[in-house]
Amino acid sequence: MRTLKRHSSRRSKEDIPRAKLRKIKRGGYSRPSKARKSAEKKPVRYEEDFPAEIDDSEELSEEQVDGDSELEEAGKLSYREPTMYDDLLKKLGSRNVSVANALRRRQREEQGESDSDEDEDEDSDAESLSESEEEDDGENGNVSLSPSSYAVGNGPKTGAEQSEHVESDDDEELSDTDEESDPRVNGQPSVIISTFHNHLSHKLASEEVDDIMKRKCKYTWKMPALKSNCSWRGTGACFIKDSDMDSNYGLKPRLYKHWLESYKATAGSEFHQSTQRLFFSICNSYYDVMHHNKKPFYLKGTEEDSSIMDSYLMHSLNHIFRSRDLIGKNERKLAKDQESVEGISVEGDAYLDRGFTRPKVLILLPLAGIARRVVKRLIQLTPSKHKANVENLERFYEEFGSGRTESRDEDDDSEIPKPKKSAKPPDFQALLGRDNDNDHFVIGVKFTNKGIKLYGDFYTSDMIVASPLGLITKIGEAEVEKEKDVDYLSSIEVLIIDHADIMLMQNWSHVNTVVEQLNRLPSKQHGTDIMRIRPWYLDGQARFYRQTIILGSHISPEINALFNQHCLNYRGKVKLECKYKGVLPKILIQARQIYERFDTESIAEADDARLNYFCKKVFPKIKDSIQNGVMIFISSYFEFVRVRNYLKSQAASFCLFGEYIKRNDISHVRGQFFRGEKKIMLYTERAHFYYRYKIRGVKNLIIYSLPERKEFYPEIVNLLEESGSMNCTVLFSRLDHLRLERIVGSTAAKRMVDSEKGVFVFA
């Protein structure tokens, strides 16, 4: 940039007739700003097209002659060809005053004009700033726009909109600017830079969009994780480095301070050296994240990795709090004086509203008991100022708890009463037995200056906590009833899918449907000021800015497909890769485990190849044997149906124990199999997950497809009764590598998949 020096005797704005100014504005020229009146105090920087320097010794007459031409030249620089969208707004503005005002605001923002330079004949929202607010601005160095003049996340309100959204003044805006850090540039306060702003202010080029749609991203770097058997892999440049402790890790200072206090109160170790710091840094990078080695809280003998929950909750809170902040008048003015601020387009996007609707974070959870744990921890991590009053908390604990009011200061484990004697495993008791196993719920969470509101309207909530089935029901209702919609999913910027491994035991297609529904253009306006929506929302690019965080105890092809096909964040992806030792040592009986590999050419033919191998190689041995007590364990319900139909065609003696069995029939089926009245039992993984009954009378076990959950394998094999020949036959293919390595170990699985032999025996 070159500097253009001005003479102090040049004509100012006051010397030019108002009629001429209006004429210039109608012609597309920019109006002189406040910086012009104070040109003698500091230089104004222009584009490089201007001459490098003008001599101060020029005659006054020449300056007066060139005064008008200079204004025209400056106007030409700021002029741009109107688009069809601008023409449409002008037509709407001729009929609607609010649209006309919004159009003028848009033009001023594009031209970099200050709100205080408004002409007397124009209506301006900036006039709502009173003189007393400007005085406060001088004291605090920061003035935010009046909360009462803005719908949260929806831009300036008209009078009609204000009447529709009347709640309470303290519910309108949430801002932490009073406690923000005050970085300085040349001794002056500067606009606060954060990963949030860097991520959302980026403008995608058409080439970037094409590359994203073609999924050209490649994992280019690998970094060892804190756990010896795991490593992080990501696309683009490696960003996992030691973070600056003085930078608050991108958190708002109040959040960071409160988080440290909560962390020390619960964990008691140094935060900066913990896994929590690392995982939060990964979340705060705004990359798409897949972490599939999370320690479940319900498994016996494992410590819950609570740092993961804390990290994504703090990241969500930080995102919500920052998305609710509006850059104050003085900050915009200061940023323009600096002319450029790293990572922020101050002239426009930095103080636009964030999307079509208010909700910005969606957390998908499988069960209500888990949702209670998450929301309870969310309240604990919220700074005291914003949780002084938690509305509808009693109702929440009644519906999501075990029917009794919980103390917010208790540990999560104290929510579950002391276990009674039961034959079922402890993990079942902790997850489904004693806790709320409801899988149909949707709840909105709203943060205000004075508290948290649970069960808020979705369009006025900041966060939505839901199960896939709960949202699928809402989507289905919107498709049937025209007056209903799910537009509150149109502006989700952070999606968290926690306990994805449990969702695999429900209906994973619901998760796919919900993700596909996100970031679509809304069907209604919902009181949103379209002039203050980020351009990439209007361009239909919101899905490229959404961050998706998938958490679970293991990986599966379904989760991989979702991560690869529907997670299209422009920043890139990072995932955790782990090596497994296997669970074979947990088998307590001396059973021969025979692994038989069948070949398949593609994923589309895998199911047919498995069934053909079973029909030709396995079932003839069962049919010719006189031995009863044959259990066939099947992972998928679709495979269960195919095997059932085949056994019917062979007139085989069998009984069914699937996930859709009625509770009244369970005892009858178990009795038939135990007494030998039925030779074969078909048993599904989901039935084992939801019922966990001990099946007696198993003498021969055939695992038609390996279980998704590795802990189920030793439980199923241990069902074999003691006898002279206890055999377990397992069918697998190369496409079962993910399940196989969790059971036999990564090293053995690689050997079994690549070996020329097709049969492997473990004893």
PDB file of N, CA and C in Angstrom, residues 608-638:
ATOM      1  N   ASP A 608     -23.900 -62.023  -0.152  1.00  0.00           N
ATOM      2  CA  ASP A 608     -24.208 -63.242  -0.899  1.00  0.00           C
ATOM      3  C   ASP A 608     -23.100 -64.278  -0.741  1.00  0.00           C
ATOM      4  N   ALA A 609     -21.845 -63.810  -0.730  1.00  0.00           N
ATOM      5  CA  ALA A 609     -20.725 -64.742  -0.577  1.00  0.00           C
ATOM      6  C   ALA A 609     -20.751 -65.391   0.803  1.00  0.00           C
ATOM      7  N   ARG A 610     -21.110 -64.638   1.819  1.00  0.00           N
ATOM      8  CA  ARG A 610     -21.177 -65.202   3.168  1.00  0.00           C
ATOM      9  C   ARG A 610     -22.275 -66.263   3.262  1.00  0.00           C
ATOM     10  N   LEU A 611     -23.447 -65.947   2.714  1.00  0.00           N
ATOM     11  CA  LEU A 611     -24.557 -66.904   2.767  1.00  0.00           C
ATOM     12  C   LEU A 611     -24.238 -68.158   1.965  1.00  0.00           C
ATOM     13  N   ASN A 612     -23.621 -68.015   0.797  1.00  0.00           N
ATOM     14  CA  ASN A 612     -23.267 -69.180  -0.015  1.00  0.00           C
ATOM     15  C   ASN A 612     -22.270 -70.074   0.707  1.00  0.00           C
ATOM     16  N   TYR A 613     -21.285 -69.467   1.377  1.00  0.00           N
ATOM     17  CA  TYR A 613     -20.308 -70.261   2.114  1.00  0.00           C
ATOM     18  C   TYR A 613     -20.991 -71.011   3.260  1.00  0.00           C
ATOM     19  N   PHE A 614     -21.921 -70.345   3.939  1.00  0.00           N
ATOM     20  CA  PHE A 614     -22.637 -71.002   5.032  1.00  0.00           C
ATOM     21  C   PHE A 614     -23.473 -72.170   4.510  1.00  0.00           C
ATOM     22  N   CYS A 615     -24.141 -71.971   3.406  1.00  0.00           N
ATOM     23  CA  CYS A 615     -25.023 -73.017   2.873  1.00  0.00           C
ATOM     24  C   CYS A 615     -24.241 -74.227   2.357  1.00  0.00           C
ATOM     25  N   LYS A 616     -23.061 -73.986   1.781  1.00  0.00           N
ATOM     26  CA  LYS A 616     -22.314 -75.079   1.161  1.00  0.00           C
ATOM     27  C   LYS A 616     -21.305 -75.730   2.101  1.00  0.00           C
ATOM     28  N   LYS A 617     -20.732 -74.978   3.026  1.00  0.00           N
ATOM     29  CA  LYS A 617     -19.650 -75.504   3.847  1.00  0.00           C
ATOM     30  C   LYS A 617     -20.043 -75.782   5.301  1.00  0.00           C
ATOM     31  N   VAL A 618     -20.945 -74.982   5.840  1.00  0.00           N
ATOM     32  CA  VAL A 618     -21.227 -75.068   7.278  1.00  0.00           C
ATOM     33  C   VAL A 618     -22.520 -75.821   7.564  1.00  0.00           C
ATOM     34  N   PHE A 619     -23.597 -75.441   6.905  1.00  0.00           N
ATOM     35  CA  PHE A 619     -24.888 -76.038   7.246  1.00  0.00           C
ATOM     36  C   PHE A 619     -24.949 -77.547   6.989  1.00  0.00           C
ATOM     37  N   PRO A 620     -24.327 -78.080   5.917  1.00  0.00           N
ATOM     38  CA  PRO A 620     -24.366 -79.546   5.741  1.00  0.00           C
ATOM     39  C   PRO A 620     -23.826 -80.311   6.948  1.00  0.00           C
ATOM     40  N   LYS A 621     -22.797 -79.778   7.632  1.00  0.00           N
ATOM     41  CA  LYS A 621     -22.272 -80.445   8.821  1.00  0.00           C
ATOM     42  C   LYS A 621     -23.292 -80.416   9.959  1.00  0.00           C
ATOM     43  N   ILE A 622     -24.008 -79.326  10.075  1.00  0.00           N
ATOM     44  CA  ILE A 622     -25.030 -79.233  11.126  1.00  0.00           C
ATOM     45  C   ILE A 622     -26.183 -80.181  10.828  1.00  0.00           C
ATOM     46  N   LYS A 623     -26.583 -80.238   9.580  1.00  0.00           N
ATOM     47  CA  LYS A 623     -27.726 -81.057   9.181  1.00  0.00           C
ATOM     48  C   LYS A 623     -27.451 -82.544   9.384  1.00  0.00           C
ATOM     49  N   ASP A 624     -26.214 -82.964   9.110  1.00  0.00           N
ATOM     50  CA  ASP A 624     -25.873 -84.377   9.237  1.00  0.00           C
ATOM     51  C   ASP A 624     -25.578 -84.778  10.677  1.00  0.00           C
ATOM     52  N   SER A 625     -25.364 -83.806  11.553  1.00  0.00           N
ATOM     53  CA  SER A 625     -25.029 -84.114  12.942  1.00  0.00           C
ATOM     54  C   SER A 625     -26.301 -84.335  13.758  1.00  0.00           C
ATOM     55  N   ILE A 626     -26.190 -85.204  14.729  1.00  0.00           N
ATOM     56  CA  ILE A 626     -27.329 -85.469  15.609  1.00  0.00           C
ATOM     57  C   ILE A 626     -27.250 -84.619  16.880  1.00  0.00           C
ATOM     58  N   GLN A 627     -26.228 -83.815  16.977  1.00  0.00           N
ATOM     59  CA  GLN A 627     -26.019 -83.012  18.179  1.00  0.00           C
ATOM     60  C   GLN A 627     -26.976 -81.828  18.202  1.00  0.00           C
ATOM     61  N   ASN A 628     -27.578 -81.593  19.353  1.00  0.00           N
ATOM     62  CA  ASN A 628     -28.430 -80.431  19.554  1.00  0.00           C
ATOM     63  C   ASN A 628     -27.599 -79.278  20.127  1.00  0.00           C
ATOM     64  N   GLY A 629     -28.258 -78.176  20.414  1.00  0.00           N
ATOM     65  CA  GLY A 629     -27.594 -77.049  21.063  1.00  0.00           C
ATOM     66  C   GLY A 629     -26.678 -76.266  20.148  1.00  0.00           C
ATOM     67  N   VAL A 630     -27.089 -76.077  18.886  1.00  0.00           N
ATOM     68  CA  VAL A 630     -26.301 -75.310  17.933  1.00  0.00           C
ATOM     69  C   VAL A 630     -26.795 -73.856  17.944  1.00  0.00           C
ATOM     70  N   MET A 631     -25.931 -72.947  18.356  1.00  0.00           N
ATOM     71  CA  MET A 631     -26.278 -71.521  18.321  1.00  0.00           C
ATOM     72  C   MET A 631     -25.564 -70.863  17.153  1.00  0.00           C
ATOM     73  N   ILE A 632     -26.328 -70.129  16.357  1.00  0.00           N
ATOM     74  CA  ILE A 632     -25.777 -69.353  15.249  1.00  0.00           C
ATOM     75  C   ILE A 632     -25.886 -67.879  15.632  1.00  0.00           C
ATOM     76  N   PHE A 633     -24.732 -67.262  15.878  1.00  0.00           N
ATOM     77  CA  PHE A 633     -24.695 -65.850  16.272  1.00  0.00           C
ATOM     78  C   PHE A 633     -24.553 -64.990  15.022  1.00  0.00           C
ATOM     79  N   ILE A 634     -25.447 -63.991  14.874  1.00  0.00           N
ATOM     80  CA  ILE A 634     -25.486 -63.141  13.679  1.00  0.00           C
ATOM     81  C   ILE A 634     -25.471 -61.689  14.126  1.00  0.00           C
ATOM     82  N   SER A 635     -24.644 -60.894  13.481  1.00  0.00           N
ATOM     83  CA  SER A 635     -24.517 -59.493  13.867  1.00  0.00           C
ATOM     84  C   SER A 635     -25.641 -58.629  13.310  1.00  0.00           C
ATOM     85  N   SER A 636     -25.956 -58.776  12.034  1.00  0.00           N
ATOM     86  CA  SER A 636     -26.909 -57.900  11.367  1.00  0.00           C
ATOM     87  C   SER A 636     -28.301 -58.525  11.309  1.00  0.00           C
ATOM     88  N   TYR A 637     -29.315 -57.678  11.443  1.00  0.00           N
ATOM     89  CA  TYR A 637     -30.694 -58.171  11.365  1.00  0.00           C
ATOM     90  C   TYR A 637     -31.034 -58.636   9.945  1.00  0.00           C
ATOM     91  N   PHE A 638     -30.471 -57.988   8.935  1.00  0.00           N
ATOM     92  CA  PHE A 638     -30.741 -58.403   7.557  1.00  0.00           C
ATOM     93  C   PHE A 638     -30.149 -59.784   7.288  1.00  0.00           C
TER      94      PHE A 638
END
